[in-house]
PDB file of C-alpha atoms and ligand atoms in Angstrom:
ATOM      1  CA  MET A   1      45.004  -1.544 -58.825  1.00 71.00           C
ATOM      2  CA  THR A   2      46.626  -4.579 -57.043  1.00 84.00           C
ATOM      3  CA  ILE A   3      48.024  -3.704 -53.667  1.00 85.00           C
ATOM      4  CA  PRO A   4      51.331  -5.491 -53.183  1.00 86.00           C
ATOM      5  CA  PRO A   5      51.319  -7.540 -49.840  1.00 89.00           C
ATOM      6  CA  ASP A   6      54.761  -6.018 -48.893  1.00 88.00           C
ATOM      7  CA  HIS A   7      53.302  -2.517 -48.907  1.00 88.00           C
ATOM      8  CA  PRO A   8      53.873  -0.959 -45.431  1.00 82.00           C
ATOM      9  CA  ARG A   9      50.234   0.065 -45.297  1.00 87.00           C
ATOM     10  CA  TYR A  10      48.822  -3.064 -46.814  1.00 89.00           C
ATOM     11  CA  ARG A  11      46.225  -3.835 -44.147  1.00 88.00           C
ATOM     12  CA  SER A  12      44.881  -0.363 -44.140  1.00 89.00           C
ATOM     13  CA  LEU A  13      44.814  -0.130 -47.968  1.00 91.00           C
ATOM     14  CA  MET A  14      43.044  -3.509 -48.234  1.00 92.00           C
ATOM     15  CA  ALA A  15      40.377  -2.385 -45.759  1.00 92.00           C
ATOM     16  CA  ARG A  16      39.860   0.759 -47.725  1.00 94.00           C
ATOM     17  CA  GLU A  17      39.646  -1.166 -50.973  1.00 93.00           C
ATOM     18  CA  SER A  18      37.014  -3.552 -49.561  1.00 93.00           C
ATOM     19  CA  LEU A  19      34.921  -0.658 -48.065  1.00 97.00           C
ATOM     20  CA  ALA A  20      35.087   1.307 -51.338  1.00 95.00           C
ATOM     21  CA  SER A  21      34.012  -1.831 -53.391  1.00 94.00           C
ATOM     22  CA  LEU A  22      31.170  -2.641 -50.922  1.00 96.00           C
ATOM     23  CA  SER A  23      30.129   1.037 -51.065  1.00 96.00           C
ATOM     24  CA  GLY A  24      29.821   0.559 -54.857  1.00 94.00           C
ATOM     25  CA  GLN A  25      27.415  -2.278 -54.041  1.00 94.00           C
ATOM     26  CA  GLY A  26      25.404  -0.169 -51.599  1.00 94.00           C
ATOM     27  CA  ILE A  27      26.436  -2.180 -48.532  1.00 97.00           C
ATOM     28  CA  VAL A  28      28.561   0.617 -47.028  1.00 97.00           C
ATOM     29  CA  SER A  29      27.180   4.144 -47.102  1.00 96.00           C
ATOM     30  CA  LEU A  30      29.211   6.968 -48.437  1.00 95.00           C
ATOM     31  CA  GLU A  31      29.072   8.404 -44.995  1.00 95.00           C
ATOM     32  CA  GLY A  32      30.532   5.167 -43.756  1.00 96.00           C
ATOM     33  CA  LEU A  33      33.656   5.871 -45.787  1.00 97.00           C
ATOM     34  CA  ALA A  34      34.062   9.137 -44.010  1.00 97.00           C
ATOM     35  CA  ALA A  35      33.474   7.440 -40.595  1.00 96.00           C
ATOM     36  CA  HIS A  36      36.196   4.945 -41.425  1.00 97.00           C
ATOM     37  CA  GLY A  37      38.674   7.743 -42.165  1.00 97.00           C
ATOM     38  CA  ARG A  38      37.972   9.275 -38.858  1.00 96.00           C
ATOM     39  CA  GLY A  39      38.611   5.898 -37.156  1.00 97.00           C
ATOM     40  CA  GLU A  40      41.909   5.544 -39.040  1.00 96.00           C
ATOM     41  CA  ALA A  41      43.121   8.883 -37.735  1.00 96.00           C
ATOM     42  CA  PHE A  42      42.470   7.890 -34.119  1.00 97.00           C
ATOM     43  CA  ASP A  43      44.035   4.521 -34.765  1.00 96.00           C
ATOM     44  CA  TYR A  44      47.199   6.274 -35.886  1.00 93.00           C
ATOM     45  CA  LEU A  45      47.287   8.078 -32.589  1.00 95.00           C
ATOM     46  CA  LEU A  46      46.997   4.707 -30.775  1.00 96.00           C
ATOM     47  CA  GLY A  47      49.903   3.245 -32.800  1.00 94.00           C
ATOM     48  CA  GLU A  48      47.474   0.872 -34.613  1.00 95.00           C
ATOM     49  CA  ARG A  49      47.632  -1.708 -31.880  1.00 96.00           C
ATOM     50  CA  THR A  50      45.555  -2.934 -28.913  1.00 98.00           C
ATOM     51  CA  THR A  51      46.601  -1.119 -25.806  1.00 97.00           C
ATOM     52  CA  ASP A  52      46.518  -2.731 -22.327  1.00 97.00           C
ATOM     53  CA  SER A  53      43.388  -0.792 -21.364  1.00 97.00           C
ATOM     54  CA  ALA A  54      41.615  -1.762 -24.607  1.00 98.00           C
ATOM     55  CA  LEU A  55      42.479  -5.402 -23.834  1.00 98.00           C
ATOM     56  CA  LEU A  56      40.949  -5.073 -20.439  1.00 98.00           C
ATOM     57  CA  ALA A  57      37.847  -3.440 -22.094  1.00 98.00           C
ATOM     58  CA  GLU A  58      37.636  -6.452 -24.423  1.00 98.00           C
ATOM     59  CA  LYS A  59      37.831  -8.853 -21.628  1.00 98.00           C
ATOM     60  CA  THR A  60      35.060  -6.917 -19.835  1.00 98.00           C
ATOM     61  CA  ALA A  61      32.961  -6.856 -22.979  1.00 98.00           C
ATOM     62  CA  ALA A  62      33.217 -10.720 -23.069  1.00 98.00           C
ATOM     63  CA  ALA A  63      32.238 -10.797 -19.410  1.00 98.00           C
ATOM     64  CA  PHE A  64      29.139  -8.695 -20.061  1.00 98.00           C
ATOM     65  CA  LEU A  65      28.097 -10.821 -23.038  1.00 98.00           C
ATOM     66  CA  LEU A  66      28.552 -14.068 -21.124  1.00 98.00           C
ATOM     67  CA  CYS A  67      26.566 -12.759 -18.082  1.00 98.00           C
ATOM     68  CA  ALA A  68      23.722 -11.488 -20.223  1.00 98.00           C
ATOM     69  CA  LYS A  69      20.248 -13.139 -20.543  1.00 98.00           C
ATOM     70  CA  ASN A  70      19.510 -11.754 -24.066  1.00 97.00           C
ATOM     71  CA  PRO A  71      22.735 -10.390 -25.667  1.00 98.00           C
ATOM     72  CA  VAL A  72      22.505  -8.788 -29.071  1.00 98.00           C
ATOM     73  CA  ILE A  73      25.102  -7.562 -31.537  1.00 98.00           C
ATOM     74  CA  SER A  74      23.884  -4.662 -33.704  1.00 98.00           C
ATOM     75  CA  VAL A  75      25.519  -4.556 -37.094  1.00 98.00           C
ATOM     76  CA  ASN A  76      25.748  -1.659 -39.525  1.00 97.00           C
ATOM     77  CA  GLY A  77      27.151  -1.393 -43.047  1.00 97.00           C
ATOM     78  CA  ASN A  78      30.788  -0.802 -41.976  1.00 97.00           C
ATOM     79  CA  THR A  79      30.886  -3.601 -39.456  1.00 98.00           C
ATOM     80  CA  ALA A  80      29.423  -6.084 -41.930  1.00 98.00           C
ATOM     81  CA  ALA A  81      31.970  -4.969 -44.602  1.00 97.00           C
ATOM     82  CA  LEU A  82      34.938  -5.113 -42.354  1.00 97.00           C
ATOM     83  CA  ALA A  83      34.224  -7.994 -40.001  1.00 97.00           C
ATOM     84  CA  ALA A  84      31.372 -10.412 -41.189  1.00 98.00           C
ATOM     85  CA  ALA A  85      33.513 -13.515 -40.319  1.00 98.00           C
ATOM     86  CA  GLU A  86      34.537 -12.036 -36.967  1.00 98.00           C
ATOM     87  CA  ILE A  87      30.888 -11.428 -36.093  1.00 98.00           C
ATOM     88  CA  ARG A  88      30.148 -15.056 -36.855  1.00 98.00           C
ATOM     89  CA  ASN A  89      32.927 -16.158 -34.516  1.00 98.00           C
ATOM     90  CA  LEU A  90      31.799 -13.876 -31.764  1.00 98.00           C
ATOM     91  CA  GLN A  91      28.137 -15.011 -32.194  1.00 98.00           C
ATOM     92  CA  GLU A  92      29.251 -18.708 -31.819  1.00 98.00           C
ATOM     93  CA  ALA A  93      31.393 -17.920 -28.755  1.00 98.00           C
ATOM     94  CA  SER A  94      28.897 -15.711 -27.013  1.00 98.00           C
ATOM     95  CA  GLY A  95      25.542 -17.019 -28.133  1.00 98.00           C
ATOM     96  CA  ALA A  96      24.443 -13.473 -28.941  1.00 98.00           C
ATOM     97  CA  LYS A  97      21.756 -12.718 -31.490  1.00 98.00           C
ATOM     98  CA  VAL A  98      22.719 -10.518 -34.501  1.00 98.00           C
ATOM     99  CA  GLU A  99      20.525  -7.810 -35.878  1.00 98.00           C
ATOM    100  CA  VAL A 100      21.121  -5.363 -38.687  1.00 97.00           C
ATOM    101  CA  ASN A 101      20.400  -1.799 -37.686  1.00 96.00           C
ATOM    102  CA  LEU A 102      21.300   1.158 -39.935  1.00 95.00           C
ATOM    103  CA  PHE A 103      21.608   4.851 -39.680  1.00 94.00           C
ATOM    104  CA  HIS A 104      21.143   5.350 -43.453  1.00 93.00           C
ATOM    105  CA  ARG A 105      18.381   2.784 -43.630  1.00 95.00           C
ATOM    106  CA  THR A 106      16.834   1.371 -46.764  1.00 95.00           C
ATOM    107  CA  GLU A 107      15.099  -2.024 -46.988  1.00 94.00           C
ATOM    108  CA  GLU A 108      17.405  -2.862 -49.856  1.00 96.00           C
ATOM    109  CA  ARG A 109      20.591  -2.139 -47.720  1.00 97.00           C
ATOM    110  CA  ILE A 110      19.135  -4.197 -44.793  1.00 97.00           C
ATOM    111  CA  ARG A 111      18.602  -7.087 -47.146  1.00 97.00           C
ATOM    112  CA  GLN A 112      22.071  -6.886 -48.718  1.00 97.00           C
ATOM    113  CA  ILE A 113      23.768  -6.649 -45.305  1.00 98.00           C
ATOM    114  CA  GLN A 114      21.742  -9.654 -43.964  1.00 98.00           C
ATOM    115  CA  LEU A 115      22.708 -11.642 -47.075  1.00 97.00           C
ATOM    116  CA  LEU A 116      26.458 -10.764 -46.625  1.00 97.00           C
ATOM    117  CA  LEU A 117      26.326 -11.799 -42.973  1.00 98.00           C
ATOM    118  CA  ALA A 118      24.471 -15.009 -43.862  1.00 98.00           C
ATOM    119  CA  GLN A 119      27.044 -15.869 -46.534  1.00 98.00           C
ATOM    120  CA  ASN A 120      29.670 -15.635 -43.772  1.00 98.00           C
ATOM    121  CA  GLY A 121      27.741 -18.024 -41.496  1.00 98.00           C
ATOM    122  CA  VAL A 122      26.110 -15.494 -39.241  1.00 98.00           C
ATOM    123  CA  LYS A 123      22.581 -16.392 -38.044  1.00 98.00           C
ATOM    124  CA  VAL A 124      20.784 -13.076 -38.526  1.00 98.00           C
ATOM    125  CA  LEU A 125      17.536 -12.031 -36.965  1.00 98.00           C
ATOM    126  CA  GLU A 126      14.966 -11.132 -39.608  1.00 96.00           C
ATOM    127  CA  GLY A 127      11.429  -9.870 -39.601  1.00 92.00           C
ATOM    128  CA  PRO A 128       9.429  -6.752 -39.848  1.00 93.00           C
ATOM    129  CA  ALA A 129      11.160  -4.058 -37.810  1.00 96.00           C
ATOM    130  CA  LYS A 130       9.104  -1.517 -35.943  1.00 96.00           C
ATOM    131  CA  ARG A 131       9.786   2.004 -34.805  1.00 96.00           C
ATOM    132  CA  LEU A 132      10.386   1.067 -31.166  1.00 96.00           C
ATOM    133  CA  LEU A 133      13.103   3.390 -29.923  1.00 94.00           C
ATOM    134  CA  ALA A 134      12.582   7.028 -29.047  1.00 93.00           C
ATOM    135  CA  LEU A 135      14.610   8.471 -31.930  1.00 93.00           C
ATOM    136  CA  SER A 136      13.577  10.714 -34.707  1.00 92.00           C
ATOM    137  CA  HIS A 137      15.882   8.992 -37.265  1.00 91.00           C
ATOM    138  CA  ASP A 138      15.649   5.489 -38.670  1.00 92.00           C
ATOM    139  CA  ARG A 139      17.800   3.768 -36.127  1.00 92.00           C
ATOM    140  CA  ALA A 140      14.557   3.750 -34.226  1.00 94.00           C
ATOM    141  CA  TYR A 141      13.509   0.736 -36.214  1.00 95.00           C
ATOM    142  CA  CYS A 142      14.348  -2.519 -34.522  1.00 96.00           C
ATOM    143  CA  LEU A 143      12.981  -6.022 -33.744  1.00 97.00           C
ATOM    144  CA  GLU A 144      11.107  -6.801 -30.513  1.00 96.00           C
ATOM    145  CA  GLU A 145      12.985 -10.105 -29.948  1.00 96.00           C
ATOM    146  CA  GLY A 146      16.334  -8.439 -30.671  1.00 97.00           C
ATOM    147  CA  ILE A 147      17.562  -5.023 -29.802  1.00 97.00           C
ATOM    148  CA  PHE A 148      14.321  -3.911 -28.179  1.00 97.00           C
ATOM    149  CA  SER A 149      14.433  -6.701 -25.589  1.00 97.00           C
ATOM    150  CA  ALA A 150      18.154  -7.081 -25.268  1.00 98.00           C
ATOM    151  CA  ASP A 151      19.718  -6.582 -21.812  1.00 98.00           C
ATOM    152  CA  VAL A 152      23.210  -6.289 -23.243  1.00 98.00           C
ATOM    153  CA  ILE A 153      23.872  -4.862 -26.587  1.00 98.00           C
ATOM    154  CA  LEU A 154      27.168  -4.584 -28.508  1.00 98.00           C
ATOM    155  CA  VAL A 155      26.919  -1.735 -30.977  1.00 97.00           C
ATOM    156  CA  PRO A 156      30.284  -1.236 -32.884  1.00 97.00           C
ATOM    157  CA  LEU A 157      30.784   2.205 -34.696  1.00 95.00           C
ATOM    158  CA  GLU A 158      27.609   3.587 -33.230  1.00 86.00           C
ATOM    159  CA  ASP A 159      26.198   7.079 -33.311  1.00 81.00           C
ATOM    160  CA  GLY A 160      25.674   8.806 -30.066  1.00 84.00           C
ATOM    161  CA  ASP A 161      21.947   9.337 -30.071  1.00 89.00           C
ATOM    162  CA  ARG A 162      20.978   5.693 -30.124  1.00 91.00           C
ATOM    163  CA  CYS A 163      23.659   4.852 -27.530  1.00 92.00           C
ATOM    164  CA  GLN A 164      22.066   7.333 -25.181  1.00 93.00           C
ATOM    165  CA  VAL A 165      18.541   6.053 -25.829  1.00 95.00           C
ATOM    166  CA  LEU A 166      19.575   2.424 -25.284  1.00 96.00           C
ATOM    167  CA  ALA A 167      21.412   3.296 -22.087  1.00 95.00           C
ATOM    168  CA  GLY A 168      18.328   5.355 -20.957  1.00 94.00           C
ATOM    169  CA  MET A 169      16.237   2.149 -21.411  1.00 96.00           C
ATOM    170  CA  GLY A 170      18.431   0.474 -18.742  1.00 96.00           C
ATOM    171  CA  LYS A 171      20.410  -1.638 -21.276  1.00 97.00           C
ATOM    172  CA  THR A 172      24.097  -2.379 -20.926  1.00 98.00           C
ATOM    173  CA  VAL A 173      25.682  -0.783 -24.017  1.00 97.00           C
ATOM    174  CA  ILE A 174      29.089  -1.922 -25.215  1.00 98.00           C
ATOM    175  CA  THR A 175      30.599  -0.040 -28.078  1.00 98.00           C
ATOM    176  CA  ILE A 176      33.777  -0.353 -30.207  1.00 98.00           C
ATOM    177  CA  ASP A 177      34.952   3.082 -31.134  1.00 98.00           C
ATOM    178  CA  LEU A 178      38.396   4.413 -31.870  1.00 98.00           C
ATOM    179  CA  ASN A 179      37.469   7.880 -30.852  1.00 97.00           C
ATOM    180  CA  PRO A 180      37.419   8.174 -26.975  1.00 97.00           C
ATOM    181  CA  LEU A 181      36.006  11.647 -27.205  1.00 96.00           C
ATOM    182  CA  SER A 182      32.778  10.651 -29.126  1.00 95.00           C
ATOM    183  CA  ARG A 183      29.383  11.026 -27.544  1.00 94.00           C
ATOM    184  CA  THR A 184      28.988   7.268 -28.022  1.00 95.00           C
ATOM    185  CA  ALA A 185      32.241   6.430 -26.278  1.00 96.00           C
ATOM    186  CA  ARG A 186      31.053   8.686 -23.361  1.00 95.00           C
ATOM    187  CA  ALA A 187      27.484   7.470 -23.168  1.00 95.00           C
ATOM    188  CA  ALA A 188      28.191   3.666 -23.355  1.00 96.00           C
ATOM    189  CA  THR A 189      28.396   1.404 -20.354  1.00 97.00           C
ATOM    190  CA  LEU A 190      31.681   0.169 -21.739  1.00 98.00           C
ATOM    191  CA  THR A 191      33.783   1.476 -24.602  1.00 98.00           C
ATOM    192  CA  VAL A 192      36.454  -0.534 -26.346  1.00 98.00           C
ATOM    193  CA  VAL A 193      38.821   2.023 -27.857  1.00 98.00           C
ATOM    194  CA  ASP A 194      40.364  -0.303 -30.446  1.00 98.00           C
ATOM    195  CA  GLU A 195      39.978  -1.095 -34.183  1.00 98.00           C
ATOM    196  CA  LEU A 196      36.982  -3.302 -34.931  1.00 98.00           C
ATOM    197  CA  THR A 197      38.987  -6.133 -36.644  1.00 97.00           C
ATOM    198  CA  ARG A 198      41.409  -6.312 -33.715  1.00 97.00           C
ATOM    199  CA  ALA A 199      38.750  -5.903 -30.943  1.00 98.00           C
ATOM    200  CA  LEU A 200      36.245  -8.601 -32.122  1.00 98.00           C
ATOM    201  CA  PRO A 201      38.697 -11.607 -32.140  1.00 98.00           C
ATOM    202  CA  ASN A 202      39.907 -10.574 -28.683  1.00 98.00           C
ATOM    203  CA  ILE A 203      36.349 -10.476 -27.270  1.00 98.00           C
ATOM    204  CA  THR A 204      35.657 -13.793 -28.935  1.00 98.00           C
ATOM    205  CA  ARG A 205      38.770 -15.391 -27.400  1.00 98.00           C
ATOM    206  CA  PHE A 206      37.763 -14.077 -23.865  1.00 98.00           C
ATOM    207  CA  CYS A 207      34.187 -15.460 -24.406  1.00 98.00           C
ATOM    208  CA  SER A 208      35.779 -18.926 -24.757  1.00 97.00           C
ATOM    209  CA  THR A 209      38.245 -18.663 -21.901  1.00 97.00           C
ATOM    210  CA  LEU A 210      36.684 -16.577 -19.110  1.00 98.00           C
ATOM    211  CA  GLU A 211      35.506 -18.403 -15.971  1.00 97.00           C
ATOM    212  CA  ARG A 212      32.095 -17.315 -14.684  1.00 96.00           C
ATOM    213  CA  GLU A 213      33.489 -15.917 -11.403  1.00 97.00           C
ATOM    214  CA  GLU A 214      36.044 -13.756 -13.151  1.00 98.00           C
ATOM    215  CA  ALA A 215      33.279 -12.637 -15.467  1.00 98.00           C
ATOM    216  CA  LEU A 216      31.045 -11.538 -12.670  1.00 98.00           C
ATOM    217  CA  GLU A 217      33.888  -9.748 -10.954  1.00 98.00           C
ATOM    218  CA  LEU A 218      34.884  -7.820 -14.174  1.00 98.00           C
ATOM    219  CA  VAL A 219      31.211  -6.771 -14.583  1.00 98.00           C
ATOM    220  CA  LYS A 220      31.058  -5.584 -11.034  1.00 97.00           C
ATOM    221  CA  LEU A 221      34.252  -3.632 -11.067  1.00 96.00           C
ATOM    222  CA  HIS A 222      34.247  -2.087 -14.602  1.00 97.00           C
ATOM    223  CA  ASP A 223      34.749   1.709 -14.835  1.00 97.00           C
ATOM    224  CA  ASN A 224      34.372   3.231 -18.353  1.00 98.00           C
ATOM    225  CA  SER A 225      35.786   6.591 -17.286  1.00 98.00           C
ATOM    226  CA  ILE A 226      39.146   5.006 -16.368  1.00 98.00           C
ATOM    227  CA  LEU A 227      39.231   3.147 -19.657  1.00 98.00           C
ATOM    228  CA  LEU A 228      38.518   6.292 -21.602  1.00 98.00           C
ATOM    229  CA  ARG A 229      41.104   8.329 -19.654  1.00 98.00           C
ATOM    230  CA  GLU A 230      43.763   5.577 -20.344  1.00 98.00           C
ATOM    231  CA  ALA A 231      43.010   5.649 -24.047  1.00 98.00           C
ATOM    232  CA  LEU A 232      43.513   9.469 -24.078  1.00 97.00           C
ATOM    233  CA  GLU A 233      46.652   9.287 -21.967  1.00 97.00           C
ATOM    234  CA  GLU A 234      48.045   6.702 -24.458  1.00 97.00           C
ATOM    235  CA  MET A 235      47.352   9.091 -27.387  1.00 97.00           C
ATOM    236  CA  LYS A 236      48.901  11.943 -25.447  1.00 96.00           C
ATOM    237  CA  ARG A 237      51.960   9.885 -24.669  1.00 95.00           C
ATOM    238  CA  ARG A 238      52.455   9.033 -28.308  1.00 94.00           C
ATOM    239  CA  LEU A 239      51.986  12.540 -29.377  1.00 93.00           C
ATOM    240  CA  GLY A 240      54.476  13.709 -26.772  1.00 90.00           C
ATOM    241  CA  ASP A 241      57.067  11.107 -28.003  1.00 89.00           C
ATOM    242  CA  ALA A 242      56.585  12.274 -31.585  1.00 86.00           C
ATOM    243  CA  VAL A 243      57.266  15.918 -30.621  1.00 83.00           C
ATOM    244  CA  ASP A 244      60.365  15.098 -28.475  1.00 78.00           C
TER     245      ASP A 244
HETATM  246  O1  LIG B 301      25.725   1.706 -42.219  1.00 54.81           O
HETATM  247  P1  LIG B 301      25.006   2.820 -41.526  1.00 54.81           P
HETATM  248  O2  LIG B 301      23.980   3.413 -42.459  1.00 54.81           O
HETATM  249  O3  LIG B 301      24.342   2.385 -40.194  1.00 54.81           O
HETATM  250  O4  LIG B 301      26.072   3.992 -41.150  1.00 54.81           O
HETATM  251  C1  LIG B 301      27.172   3.597 -40.345  1.00 54.81           C
HETATM  252  C2  LIG B 301      27.993   4.859 -39.907  1.00 54.81           C
HETATM  253  C3  LIG B 301      29.376   4.349 -39.479  1.00 54.81           C
HETATM  254  C4  LIG B 301      28.163   5.831 -41.096  1.00 54.81           C
HETATM  255  C5  LIG B 301      27.276   5.622 -38.819  1.00 54.81           C
HETATM  256  O5  LIG B 301      27.103   4.706 -37.698  1.00 54.81           O
HETATM  257  C6  LIG B 301      28.005   6.839 -38.389  1.00 54.81           C
HETATM  258  O6  LIG B 301      27.824   7.899 -38.892  1.00 54.81           O
HETATM  259  O7  LIG B 301      28.907   6.660 -37.334  1.00 54.81           O
HETATM  260  P2  LIG B 301      29.799   7.890 -36.722  1.00 54.81           P
HETATM  261  O8  LIG B 301      28.918   8.745 -35.907  1.00 54.81           O
HETATM  262  O9  LIG B 301      30.758   8.445 -37.751  1.00 54.81           O
HETATM  263  O10 LIG B 301      30.684   7.018 -35.650  1.00 54.81           O
HETATM  264  C7  LIG B 301      31.531   6.068 -36.105  1.00 54.81           C
HETATM  265  C8  LIG B 301      32.721   5.991 -35.101  1.00 54.81           C
HETATM  266  O11 LIG B 301      33.395   4.808 -35.260  1.00 54.81           O
HETATM  267  C9  LIG B 301      33.659   7.138 -35.112  1.00 54.81           C
HETATM  268  O12 LIG B 301      33.903   7.659 -33.906  1.00 54.81           O
HETATM  269  C10 LIG B 301      34.921   6.484 -35.781  1.00 54.81           C
HETATM  270  O13 LIG B 301      36.143   7.055 -35.125  1.00 54.81           O
HETATM  271  C11 LIG B 301      34.771   5.050 -35.292  1.00 54.81           C
HETATM  272  N1  LIG B 301      35.392   4.141 -36.202  1.00 54.81           N
HETATM  273  C12 LIG B 301      35.406   4.137 -37.474  1.00 54.81           C
HETATM  274  N2  LIG B 301      35.967   3.050 -38.094  1.00 54.81           N
HETATM  275  C13 LIG B 301      36.287   2.258 -37.087  1.00 54.81           C
HETATM  276  C14 LIG B 301      35.913   2.903 -35.878  1.00 54.81           C
HETATM  277  N3  LIG B 301      36.114   2.431 -34.598  1.00 54.81           N
HETATM  278  C15 LIG B 301      36.678   1.165 -34.587  1.00 54.81           C
HETATM  279  N4  LIG B 301      37.083   0.469 -35.659  1.00 54.81           N
HETATM  280  C16 LIG B 301      36.882   1.009 -36.951  1.00 54.81           C
HETATM  281  N5  LIG B 301      37.256   0.287 -37.972  1.00 54.81           N
END
């Protein structure tokens, strides 16, 4: 079916169509489709826009990436499907490495996602991954020169387990997650409660405009619990307005 550009839900329908089609190719997992639906529900509560507190989180995410020694962006199936070009732009602006890391891991999916990213101009780390993280599932597999040795790691649409393990290894973990109640959102050093394709361009823009002094200040002053509380307050406000 062709989705007319004047449909009020055009953007959302196009994203779903792209995810469904890439799921048919094996790039997005079926579980990834369910995860996207959960994200959409939370985005509805936010009014499908970047809130002031999310924008501050995005600026702070840029600050962490700019101040890092070995920043890495970890990409899964949903992130590659929704935002391959945005990942390229962020890589160029931040100098971060990009590594594919999957929950539903098969070598075939890894290869397909690496290819999709490369076709969009992303320089992707490759090589034999090893079971280097203390996790019983396959997200334990990563590269020594990538996720394992990163000091700052951006993990959009993450699952809580790995987030906790990475934080426990002393890494700065930045996540992008529309659900401020998720274990990931709560375990991360910094949570951007915003939709992936809105968040990445904002982080990229801040990477190009932030001065070093301001970046250091943002890193020093960041407080994830305040950002999460503000995201929940925003949802509460919107629900209250809808009821009144
Ligand atoms: O490709 P794989 O095999 O690595 O699997 C990827 C998924 C996403 C299936 C896996 O990481 C997973 O199960 O994730 P979760 O635990 O469902 O968490 C995903 C989180 O991302 C949820 O809290 C969603 O609300 C949120 N989310 C979904 N879509 C978006 C989003 N946040 C921001 N932008 C989105 N587009």
